[in-house]
mmCIF file of C-alpha atoms in Angstrom:
data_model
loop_
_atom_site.group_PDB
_atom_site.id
_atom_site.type_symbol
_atom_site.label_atom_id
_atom_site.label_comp_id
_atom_site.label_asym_id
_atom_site.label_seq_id
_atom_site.Cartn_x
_atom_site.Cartn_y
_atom_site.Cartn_z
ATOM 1 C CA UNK A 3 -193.333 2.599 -35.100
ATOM 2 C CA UNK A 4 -192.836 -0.954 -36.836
ATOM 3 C CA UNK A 5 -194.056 -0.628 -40.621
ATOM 4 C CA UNK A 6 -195.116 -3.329 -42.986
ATOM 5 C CA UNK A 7 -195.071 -2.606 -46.763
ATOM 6 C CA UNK A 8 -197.587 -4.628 -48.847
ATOM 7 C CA UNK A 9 -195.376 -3.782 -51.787
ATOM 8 C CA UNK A 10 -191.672 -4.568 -50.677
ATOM 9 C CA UNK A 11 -193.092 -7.243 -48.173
ATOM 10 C CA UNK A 12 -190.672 -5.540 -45.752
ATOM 11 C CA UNK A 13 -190.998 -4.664 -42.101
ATOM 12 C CA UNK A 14 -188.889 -1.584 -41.203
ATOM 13 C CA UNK A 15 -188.664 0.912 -38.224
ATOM 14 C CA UNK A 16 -189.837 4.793 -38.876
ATOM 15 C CA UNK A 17 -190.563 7.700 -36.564
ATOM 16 C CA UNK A 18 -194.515 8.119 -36.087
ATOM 17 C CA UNK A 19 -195.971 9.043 -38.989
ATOM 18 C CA UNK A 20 -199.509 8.807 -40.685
ATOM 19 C CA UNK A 21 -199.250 5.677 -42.574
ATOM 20 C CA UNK A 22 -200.249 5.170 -46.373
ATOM 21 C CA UNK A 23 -202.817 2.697 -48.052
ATOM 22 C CA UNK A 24 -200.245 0.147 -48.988
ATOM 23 C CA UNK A 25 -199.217 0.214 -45.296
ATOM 24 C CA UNK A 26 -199.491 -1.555 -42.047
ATOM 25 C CA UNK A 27 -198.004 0.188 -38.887
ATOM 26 C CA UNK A 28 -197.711 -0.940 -35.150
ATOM 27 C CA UNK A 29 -197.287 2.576 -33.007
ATOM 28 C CA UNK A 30 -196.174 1.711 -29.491
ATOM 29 C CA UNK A 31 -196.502 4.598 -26.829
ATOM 30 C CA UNK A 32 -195.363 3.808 -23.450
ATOM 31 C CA UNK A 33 -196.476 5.881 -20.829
ATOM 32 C CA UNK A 34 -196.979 8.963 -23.346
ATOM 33 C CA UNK A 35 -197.488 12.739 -22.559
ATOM 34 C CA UNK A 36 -201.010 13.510 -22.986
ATOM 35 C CA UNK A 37 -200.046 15.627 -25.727
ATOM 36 C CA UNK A 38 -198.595 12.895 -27.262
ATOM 37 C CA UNK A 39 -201.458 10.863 -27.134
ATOM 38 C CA UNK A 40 -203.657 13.414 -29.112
ATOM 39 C CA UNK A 41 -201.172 14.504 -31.257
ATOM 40 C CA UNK A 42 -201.212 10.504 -32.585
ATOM 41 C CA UNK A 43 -204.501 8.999 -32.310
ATOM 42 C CA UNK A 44 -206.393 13.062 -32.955
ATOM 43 C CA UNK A 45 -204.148 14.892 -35.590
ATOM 44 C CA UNK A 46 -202.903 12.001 -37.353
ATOM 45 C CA UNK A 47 -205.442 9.531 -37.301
ATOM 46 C CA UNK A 48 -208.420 11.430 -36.929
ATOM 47 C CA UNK A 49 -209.998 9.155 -33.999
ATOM 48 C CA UNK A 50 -212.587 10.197 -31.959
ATOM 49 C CA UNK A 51 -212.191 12.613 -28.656
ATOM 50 C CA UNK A 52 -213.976 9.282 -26.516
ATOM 51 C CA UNK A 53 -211.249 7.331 -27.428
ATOM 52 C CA UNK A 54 -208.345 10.175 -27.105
ATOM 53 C CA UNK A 55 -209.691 10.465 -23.485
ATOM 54 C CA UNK A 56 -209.793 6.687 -22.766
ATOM 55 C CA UNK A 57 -206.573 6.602 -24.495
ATOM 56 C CA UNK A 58 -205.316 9.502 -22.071
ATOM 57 C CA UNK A 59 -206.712 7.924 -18.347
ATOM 58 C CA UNK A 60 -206.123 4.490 -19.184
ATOM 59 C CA UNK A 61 -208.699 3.729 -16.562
ATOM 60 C CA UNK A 62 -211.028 1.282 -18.451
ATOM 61 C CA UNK A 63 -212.430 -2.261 -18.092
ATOM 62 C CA UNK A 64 -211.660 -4.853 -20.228
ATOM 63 C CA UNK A 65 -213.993 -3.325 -22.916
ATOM 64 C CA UNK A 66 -214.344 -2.980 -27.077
ATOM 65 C CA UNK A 67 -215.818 0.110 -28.201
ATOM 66 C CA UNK A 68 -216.627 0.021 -32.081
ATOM 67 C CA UNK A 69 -216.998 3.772 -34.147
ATOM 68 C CA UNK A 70 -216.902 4.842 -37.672
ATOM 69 C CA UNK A 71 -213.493 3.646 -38.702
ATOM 70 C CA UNK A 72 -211.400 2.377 -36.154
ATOM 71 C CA UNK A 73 -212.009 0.559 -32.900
ATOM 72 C CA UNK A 74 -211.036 0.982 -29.495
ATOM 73 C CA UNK A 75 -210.130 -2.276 -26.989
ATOM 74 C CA UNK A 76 -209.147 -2.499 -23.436
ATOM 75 C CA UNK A 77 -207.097 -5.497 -22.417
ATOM 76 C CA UNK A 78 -204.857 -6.159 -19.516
ATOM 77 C CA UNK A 79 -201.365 -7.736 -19.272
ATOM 78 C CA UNK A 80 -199.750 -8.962 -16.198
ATOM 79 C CA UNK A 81 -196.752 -8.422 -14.238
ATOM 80 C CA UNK A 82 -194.666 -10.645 -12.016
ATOM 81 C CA UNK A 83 -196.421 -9.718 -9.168
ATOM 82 C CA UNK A 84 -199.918 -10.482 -10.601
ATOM 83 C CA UNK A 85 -201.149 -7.243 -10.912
ATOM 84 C CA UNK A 86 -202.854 -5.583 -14.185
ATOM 85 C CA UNK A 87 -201.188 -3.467 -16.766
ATOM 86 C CA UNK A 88 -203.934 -1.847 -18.654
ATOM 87 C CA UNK A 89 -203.457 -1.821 -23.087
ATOM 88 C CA UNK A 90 -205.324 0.724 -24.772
ATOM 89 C CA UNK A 91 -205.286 -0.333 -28.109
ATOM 90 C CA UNK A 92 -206.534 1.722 -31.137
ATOM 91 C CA UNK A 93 -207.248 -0.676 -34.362
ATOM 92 C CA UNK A 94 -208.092 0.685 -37.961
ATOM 93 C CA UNK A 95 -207.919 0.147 -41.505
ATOM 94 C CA UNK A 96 -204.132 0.036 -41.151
ATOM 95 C CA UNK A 97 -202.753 0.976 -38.144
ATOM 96 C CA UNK A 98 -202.653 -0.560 -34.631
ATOM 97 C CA UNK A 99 -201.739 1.937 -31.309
ATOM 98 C CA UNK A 100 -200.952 0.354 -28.034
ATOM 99 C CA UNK A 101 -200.969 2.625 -25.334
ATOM 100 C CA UNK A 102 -199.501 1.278 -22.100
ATOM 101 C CA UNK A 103 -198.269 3.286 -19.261
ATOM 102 C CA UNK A 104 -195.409 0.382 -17.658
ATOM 103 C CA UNK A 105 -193.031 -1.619 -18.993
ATOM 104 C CA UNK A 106 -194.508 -5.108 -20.694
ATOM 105 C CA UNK A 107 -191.628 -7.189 -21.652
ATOM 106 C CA UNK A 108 -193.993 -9.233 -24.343
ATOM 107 C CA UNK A 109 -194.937 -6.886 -26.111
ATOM 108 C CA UNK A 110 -190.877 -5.624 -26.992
ATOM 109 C CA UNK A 111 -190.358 -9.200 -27.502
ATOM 110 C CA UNK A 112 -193.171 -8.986 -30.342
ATOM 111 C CA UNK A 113 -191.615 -5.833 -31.333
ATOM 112 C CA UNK A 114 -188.628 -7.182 -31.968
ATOM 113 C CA UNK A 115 -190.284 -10.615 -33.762
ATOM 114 C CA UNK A 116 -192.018 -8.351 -35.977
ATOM 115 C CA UNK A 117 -188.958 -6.562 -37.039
ATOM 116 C CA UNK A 118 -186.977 -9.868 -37.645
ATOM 117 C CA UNK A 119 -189.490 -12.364 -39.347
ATOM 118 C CA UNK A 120 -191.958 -11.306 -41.754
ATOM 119 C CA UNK A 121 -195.344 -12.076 -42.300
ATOM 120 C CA UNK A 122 -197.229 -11.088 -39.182
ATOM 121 C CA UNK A 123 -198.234 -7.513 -39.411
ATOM 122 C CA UNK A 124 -200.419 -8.081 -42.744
ATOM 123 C CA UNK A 125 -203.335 -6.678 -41.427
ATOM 124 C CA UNK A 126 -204.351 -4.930 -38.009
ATOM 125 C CA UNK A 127 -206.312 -7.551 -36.884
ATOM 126 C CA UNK A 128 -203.456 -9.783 -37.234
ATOM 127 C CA UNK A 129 -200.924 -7.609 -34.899
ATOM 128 C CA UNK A 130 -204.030 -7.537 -32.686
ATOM 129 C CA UNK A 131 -204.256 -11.359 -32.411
ATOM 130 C CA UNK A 132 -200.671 -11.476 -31.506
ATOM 131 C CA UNK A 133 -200.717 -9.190 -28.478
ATOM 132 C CA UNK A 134 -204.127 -10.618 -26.991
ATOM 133 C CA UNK A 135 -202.324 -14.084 -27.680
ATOM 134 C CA UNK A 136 -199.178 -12.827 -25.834
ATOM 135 C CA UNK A 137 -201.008 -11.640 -23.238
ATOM 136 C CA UNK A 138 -203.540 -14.644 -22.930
ATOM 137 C CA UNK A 139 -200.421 -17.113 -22.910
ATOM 138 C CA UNK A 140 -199.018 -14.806 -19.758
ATOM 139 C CA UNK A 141 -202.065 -15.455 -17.994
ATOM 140 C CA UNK A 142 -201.939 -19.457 -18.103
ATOM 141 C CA UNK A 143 -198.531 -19.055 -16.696
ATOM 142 C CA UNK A 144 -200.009 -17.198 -13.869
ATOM 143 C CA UNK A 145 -202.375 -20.246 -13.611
ATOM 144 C CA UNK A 146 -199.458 -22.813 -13.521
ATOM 145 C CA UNK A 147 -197.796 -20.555 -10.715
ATOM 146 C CA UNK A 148 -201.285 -20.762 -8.765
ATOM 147 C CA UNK A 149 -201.615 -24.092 -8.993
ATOM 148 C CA UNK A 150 -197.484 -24.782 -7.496
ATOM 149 C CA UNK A 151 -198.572 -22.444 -4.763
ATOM 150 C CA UNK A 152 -201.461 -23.708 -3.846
ATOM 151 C CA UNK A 153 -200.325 -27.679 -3.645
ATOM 152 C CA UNK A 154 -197.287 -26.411 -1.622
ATOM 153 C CA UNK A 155 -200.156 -24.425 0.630
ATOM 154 C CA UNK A 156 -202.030 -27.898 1.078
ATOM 155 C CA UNK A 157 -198.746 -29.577 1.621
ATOM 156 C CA UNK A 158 -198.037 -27.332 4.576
ATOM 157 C CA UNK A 159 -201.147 -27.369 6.377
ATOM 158 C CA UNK A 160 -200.637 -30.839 6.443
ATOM 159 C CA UNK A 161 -197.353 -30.901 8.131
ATOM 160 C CA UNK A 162 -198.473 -28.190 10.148
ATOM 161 C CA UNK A 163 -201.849 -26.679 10.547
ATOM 162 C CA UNK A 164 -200.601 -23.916 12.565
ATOM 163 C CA UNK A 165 -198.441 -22.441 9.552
ATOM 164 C CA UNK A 166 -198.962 -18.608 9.298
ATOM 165 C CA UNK A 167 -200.008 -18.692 5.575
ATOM 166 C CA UNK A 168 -204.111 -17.506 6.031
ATOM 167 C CA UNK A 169 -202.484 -14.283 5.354
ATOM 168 C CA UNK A 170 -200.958 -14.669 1.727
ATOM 169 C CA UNK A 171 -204.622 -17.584 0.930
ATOM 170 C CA UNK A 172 -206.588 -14.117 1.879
ATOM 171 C CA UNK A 173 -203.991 -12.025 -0.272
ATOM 172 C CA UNK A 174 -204.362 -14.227 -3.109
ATOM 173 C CA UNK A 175 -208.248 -14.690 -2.702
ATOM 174 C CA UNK A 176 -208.458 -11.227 -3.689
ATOM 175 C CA UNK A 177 -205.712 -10.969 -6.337
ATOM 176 C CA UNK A 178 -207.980 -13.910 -8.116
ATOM 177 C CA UNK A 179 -210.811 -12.290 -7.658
ATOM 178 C CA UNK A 180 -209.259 -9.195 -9.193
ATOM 179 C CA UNK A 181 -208.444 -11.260 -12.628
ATOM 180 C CA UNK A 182 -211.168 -12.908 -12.629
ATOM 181 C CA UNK A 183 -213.310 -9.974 -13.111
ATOM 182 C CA UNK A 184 -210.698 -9.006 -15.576
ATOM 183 C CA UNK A 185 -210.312 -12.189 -17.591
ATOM 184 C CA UNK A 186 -214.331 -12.588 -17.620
ATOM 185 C CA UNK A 187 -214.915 -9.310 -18.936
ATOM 186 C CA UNK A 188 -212.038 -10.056 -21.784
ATOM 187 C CA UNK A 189 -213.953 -13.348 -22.880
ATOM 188 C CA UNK A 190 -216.507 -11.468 -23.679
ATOM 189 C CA UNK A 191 -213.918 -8.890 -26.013
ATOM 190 C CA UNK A 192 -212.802 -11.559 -27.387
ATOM 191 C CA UNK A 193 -216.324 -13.342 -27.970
ATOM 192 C CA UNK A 194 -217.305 -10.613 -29.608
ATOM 193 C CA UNK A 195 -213.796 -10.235 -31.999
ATOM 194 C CA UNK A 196 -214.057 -14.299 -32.833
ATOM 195 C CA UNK A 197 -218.234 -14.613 -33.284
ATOM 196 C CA UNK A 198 -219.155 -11.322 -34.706
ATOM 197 C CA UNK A 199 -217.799 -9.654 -37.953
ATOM 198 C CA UNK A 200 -214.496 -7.619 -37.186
ATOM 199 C CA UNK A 201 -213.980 -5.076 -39.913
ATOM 200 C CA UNK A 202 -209.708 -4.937 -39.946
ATOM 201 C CA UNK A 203 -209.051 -8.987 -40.561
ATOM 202 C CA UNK A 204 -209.549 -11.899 -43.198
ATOM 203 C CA UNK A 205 -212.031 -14.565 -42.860
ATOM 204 C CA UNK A 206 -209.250 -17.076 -42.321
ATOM 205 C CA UNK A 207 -208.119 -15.071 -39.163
ATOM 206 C CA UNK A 208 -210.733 -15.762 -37.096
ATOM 207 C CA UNK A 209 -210.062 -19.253 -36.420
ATOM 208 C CA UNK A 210 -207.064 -17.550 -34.352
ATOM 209 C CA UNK A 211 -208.894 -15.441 -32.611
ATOM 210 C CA UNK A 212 -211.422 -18.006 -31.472
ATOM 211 C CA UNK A 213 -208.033 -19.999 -30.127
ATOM 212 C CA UNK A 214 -207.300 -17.017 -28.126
ATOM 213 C CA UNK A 215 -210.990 -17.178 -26.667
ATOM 214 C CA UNK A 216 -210.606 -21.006 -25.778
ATOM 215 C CA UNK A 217 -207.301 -20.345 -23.898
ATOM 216 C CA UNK A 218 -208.800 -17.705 -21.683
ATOM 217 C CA UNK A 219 -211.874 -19.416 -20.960
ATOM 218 C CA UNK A 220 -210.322 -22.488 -19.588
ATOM 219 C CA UNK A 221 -207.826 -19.537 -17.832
ATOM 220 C CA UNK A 222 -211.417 -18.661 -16.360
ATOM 221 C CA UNK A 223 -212.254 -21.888 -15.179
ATOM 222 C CA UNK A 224 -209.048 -22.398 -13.328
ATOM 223 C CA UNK A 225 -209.458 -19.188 -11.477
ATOM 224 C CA UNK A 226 -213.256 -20.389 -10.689
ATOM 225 C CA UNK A 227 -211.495 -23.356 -9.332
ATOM 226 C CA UNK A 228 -208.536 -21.849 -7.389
ATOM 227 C CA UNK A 229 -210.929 -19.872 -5.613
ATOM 228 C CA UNK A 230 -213.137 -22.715 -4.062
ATOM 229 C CA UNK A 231 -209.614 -24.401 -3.291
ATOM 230 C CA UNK A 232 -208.692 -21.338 -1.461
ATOM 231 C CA UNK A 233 -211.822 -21.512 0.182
ATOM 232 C CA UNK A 234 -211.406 -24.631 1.059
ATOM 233 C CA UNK A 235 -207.557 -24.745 1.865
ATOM 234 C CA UNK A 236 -208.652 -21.940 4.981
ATOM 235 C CA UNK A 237 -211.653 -24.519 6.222
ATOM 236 C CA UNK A 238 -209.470 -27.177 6.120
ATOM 237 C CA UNK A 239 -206.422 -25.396 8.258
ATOM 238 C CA UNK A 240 -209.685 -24.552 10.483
ATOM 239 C CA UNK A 241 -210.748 -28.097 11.014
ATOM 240 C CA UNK A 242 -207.412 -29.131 11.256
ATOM 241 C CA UNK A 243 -206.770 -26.851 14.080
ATOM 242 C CA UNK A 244 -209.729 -28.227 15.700
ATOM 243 C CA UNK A 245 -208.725 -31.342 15.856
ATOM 244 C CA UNK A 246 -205.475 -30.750 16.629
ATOM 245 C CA UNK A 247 -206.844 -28.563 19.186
ATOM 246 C CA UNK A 248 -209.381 -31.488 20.721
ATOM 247 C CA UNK A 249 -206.425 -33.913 20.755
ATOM 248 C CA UNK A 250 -204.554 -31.637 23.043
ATOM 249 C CA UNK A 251 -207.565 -31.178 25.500
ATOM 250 C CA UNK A 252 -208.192 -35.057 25.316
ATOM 251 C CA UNK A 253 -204.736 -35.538 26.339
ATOM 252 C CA UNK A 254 -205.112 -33.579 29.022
ATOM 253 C CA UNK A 255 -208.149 -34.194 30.242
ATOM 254 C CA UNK A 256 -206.871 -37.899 30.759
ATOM 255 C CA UNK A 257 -203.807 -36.984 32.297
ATOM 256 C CA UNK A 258 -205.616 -34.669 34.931
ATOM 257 C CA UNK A 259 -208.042 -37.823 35.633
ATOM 258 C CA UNK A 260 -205.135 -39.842 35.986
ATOM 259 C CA UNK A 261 -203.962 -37.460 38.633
ATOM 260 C CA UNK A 262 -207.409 -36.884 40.251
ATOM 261 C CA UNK A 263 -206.951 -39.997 42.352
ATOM 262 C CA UNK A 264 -203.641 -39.435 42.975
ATOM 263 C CA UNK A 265 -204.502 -35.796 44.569
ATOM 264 C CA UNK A 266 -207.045 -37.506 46.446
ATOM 265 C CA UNK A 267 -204.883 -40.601 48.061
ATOM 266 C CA UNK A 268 -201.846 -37.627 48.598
ATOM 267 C CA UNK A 269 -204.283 -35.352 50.034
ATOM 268 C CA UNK A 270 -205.996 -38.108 52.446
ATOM 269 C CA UNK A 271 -202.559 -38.932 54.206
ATOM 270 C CA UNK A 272 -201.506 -35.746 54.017
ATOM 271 C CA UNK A 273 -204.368 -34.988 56.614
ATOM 272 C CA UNK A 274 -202.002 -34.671 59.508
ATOM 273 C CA UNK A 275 -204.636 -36.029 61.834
ATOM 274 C CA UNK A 276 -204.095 -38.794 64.535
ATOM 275 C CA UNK A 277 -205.727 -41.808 64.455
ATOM 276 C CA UNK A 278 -205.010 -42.388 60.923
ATOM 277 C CA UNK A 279 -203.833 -46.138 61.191
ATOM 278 C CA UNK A 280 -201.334 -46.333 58.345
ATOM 279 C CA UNK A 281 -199.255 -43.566 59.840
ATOM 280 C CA UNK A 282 -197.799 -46.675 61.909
ATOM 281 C CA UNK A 283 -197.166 -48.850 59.936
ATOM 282 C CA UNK A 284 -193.543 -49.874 58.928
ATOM 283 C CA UNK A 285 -194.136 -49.912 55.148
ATOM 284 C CA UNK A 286 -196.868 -46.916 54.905
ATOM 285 C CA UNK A 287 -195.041 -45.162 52.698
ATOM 286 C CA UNK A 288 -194.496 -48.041 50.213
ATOM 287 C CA UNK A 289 -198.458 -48.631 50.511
ATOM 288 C CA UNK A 290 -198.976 -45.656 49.165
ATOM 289 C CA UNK A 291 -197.147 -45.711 46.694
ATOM 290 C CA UNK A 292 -198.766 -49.449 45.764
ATOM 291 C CA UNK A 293 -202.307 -47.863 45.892
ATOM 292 C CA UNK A 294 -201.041 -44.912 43.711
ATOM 293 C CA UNK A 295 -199.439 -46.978 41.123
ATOM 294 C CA UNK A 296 -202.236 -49.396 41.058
ATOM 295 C CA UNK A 297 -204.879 -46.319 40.186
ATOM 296 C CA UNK A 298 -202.346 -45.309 37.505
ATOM 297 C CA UNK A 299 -202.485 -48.881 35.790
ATOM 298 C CA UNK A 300 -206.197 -49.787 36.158
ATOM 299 C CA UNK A 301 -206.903 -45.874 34.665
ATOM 300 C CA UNK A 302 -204.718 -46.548 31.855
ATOM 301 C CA UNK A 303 -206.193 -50.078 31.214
ATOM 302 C CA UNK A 304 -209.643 -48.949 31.082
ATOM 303 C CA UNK A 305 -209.088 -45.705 28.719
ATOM 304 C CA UNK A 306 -206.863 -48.046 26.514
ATOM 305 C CA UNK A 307 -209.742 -50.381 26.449
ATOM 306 C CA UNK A 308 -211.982 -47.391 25.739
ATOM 307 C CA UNK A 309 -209.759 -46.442 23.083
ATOM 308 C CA UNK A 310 -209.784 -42.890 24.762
ATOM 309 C CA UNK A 311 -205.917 -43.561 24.889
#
């Protein structure tokens, strides 16, 4: 655990210990033994069973849960691949516990800020701030990397209706939804840290935390946004494919007109029958083919005319 001392000013490194009243400790435990977890938050810092147990499962919302002398918060962090890492994290008078079960790279890269620049663990609330703003800051970077993804999307149904990418807009439709659930619910955590009176910080702190509650609404609004541009991204490969689709058959559809005629002069001297006059003539065949070409260019004239061409 990371320890700050209000009397030497110093931050220094200690095994997990209960800490005293001049001190503020950070106690990371990543993915802990259950009798780890009790032997911490229960026999040391006298928490209550609720929050050993939610501590324990790590199965929680995006929740705060306020008792007698410490507090108990749910937030998420997230990976590369845009899935949720729950934080349990355990706040009192002087202590903050983060209880996480995988690896979350910003949180040892606070870990190791804290133990190299001093100042930022001078009260609980303030170590909280940090890793909500850590976290917060990850999520707007998973908003930029929506945002590349989906212009490249539109860029590619452009060029090509037909590319095979409904797949990942469906994939991502639900990741989004996923967060989105998650990052609402947090807003409201953090609503509730930045508007209402939050027993382990300093007036002057909460300024930071209502920065932090900015950030991930506009986070929320983006999401709200991706989502109807998913939305519309699939109706717009849809209707794209339909035209694309009616441009084919209109093609068609002239060229087998085109030919109707054709079939029909071909199939009239193809009859085989006597008495048919132009069977005798010396330049029959090159009628024919005068007629035929004829019907092609008086066809093509009128649909050009029509504009159907």
């Amino acid at each position: 655990m990371l320890v700050y001392d209000h009397t030497s000013k110093q931050t220094t490194t200690e095994k997990v210990r209960k800490p005293t009243e001049q001190e503020v400790v950070w106690i990371r435990l990543r993915d802990p033994e259950a009798s780890e977890v009790k032997h911490v938050l229960s026999d040391l810092l006298k928490c209550h069973p609720l929050v050993v147990e939610d501590s324990i499962k790590l199965n929680q919302r995006p929740k705060m849960d306020r008792y007698r002398d410490h507090i108990f918060i749910s937030f998420f962090a997230i990976d590369q691949q845009h899935e949720p890492i729950e934080i349990a994290l355990v706040v009192g008078a002087n202590y903050v516990v983060s209880i996480y079960k995988h690896d979350i790279p910003i949180l040892d890269e606070l870990y190791e800020q804290f133990k190299n620049i001093e100042g930022r663990m001078e009260f609980p609330a303030q170590i909280l701030y940090h890793i909500m703003d850590r976290c917060v800051d990850e999520y707007v970077m998973v908003v930029d990397h929506l945002e590349d993804k989906i212009e490249e999307w539109e860029e590619a149904i452009h060029k090509d209706p037909y590319s095979p990418i409904a797949q990942e807009i469906f994939r991502l439709k639900r990741t989004t939804h996923t967060l989105r659930k998650i990052f609402v619910e947090e807003r409201t955590v953090l609503g509730s840290i930045s508007h209402q009176h939050f027993p382990y910080t300093i007036p002057e702190a909460d300024v930071y935390f209502i920065d932090v509650f900015d950030h991930i609404s506009r986070v929320v609004d983006s999401i709200d946004m991706f989502r109807d541009s998913l939305t519309g991204l699939l109706d717009m490969q849809i209707s794209m494919k339909g035209d694309r689709m009616n441009e084919i058959m209109k093609t068609l559809t002239i060229w087998s007109t085109i030919f109707l005629p054709l079939s029909f002069v071909v199939g009239l001297y193809g009859m085989n029958l006597k008495g048919i006059p132009e069977y005798n003539w010396d330049f029959g065949y090159a009628y024919v083919w005068g007629i035929m070409i004829a019907l092609i260019l008086i066809m093509v004239i009128y649909f050009k005319k029509k504009k159907w061409l």
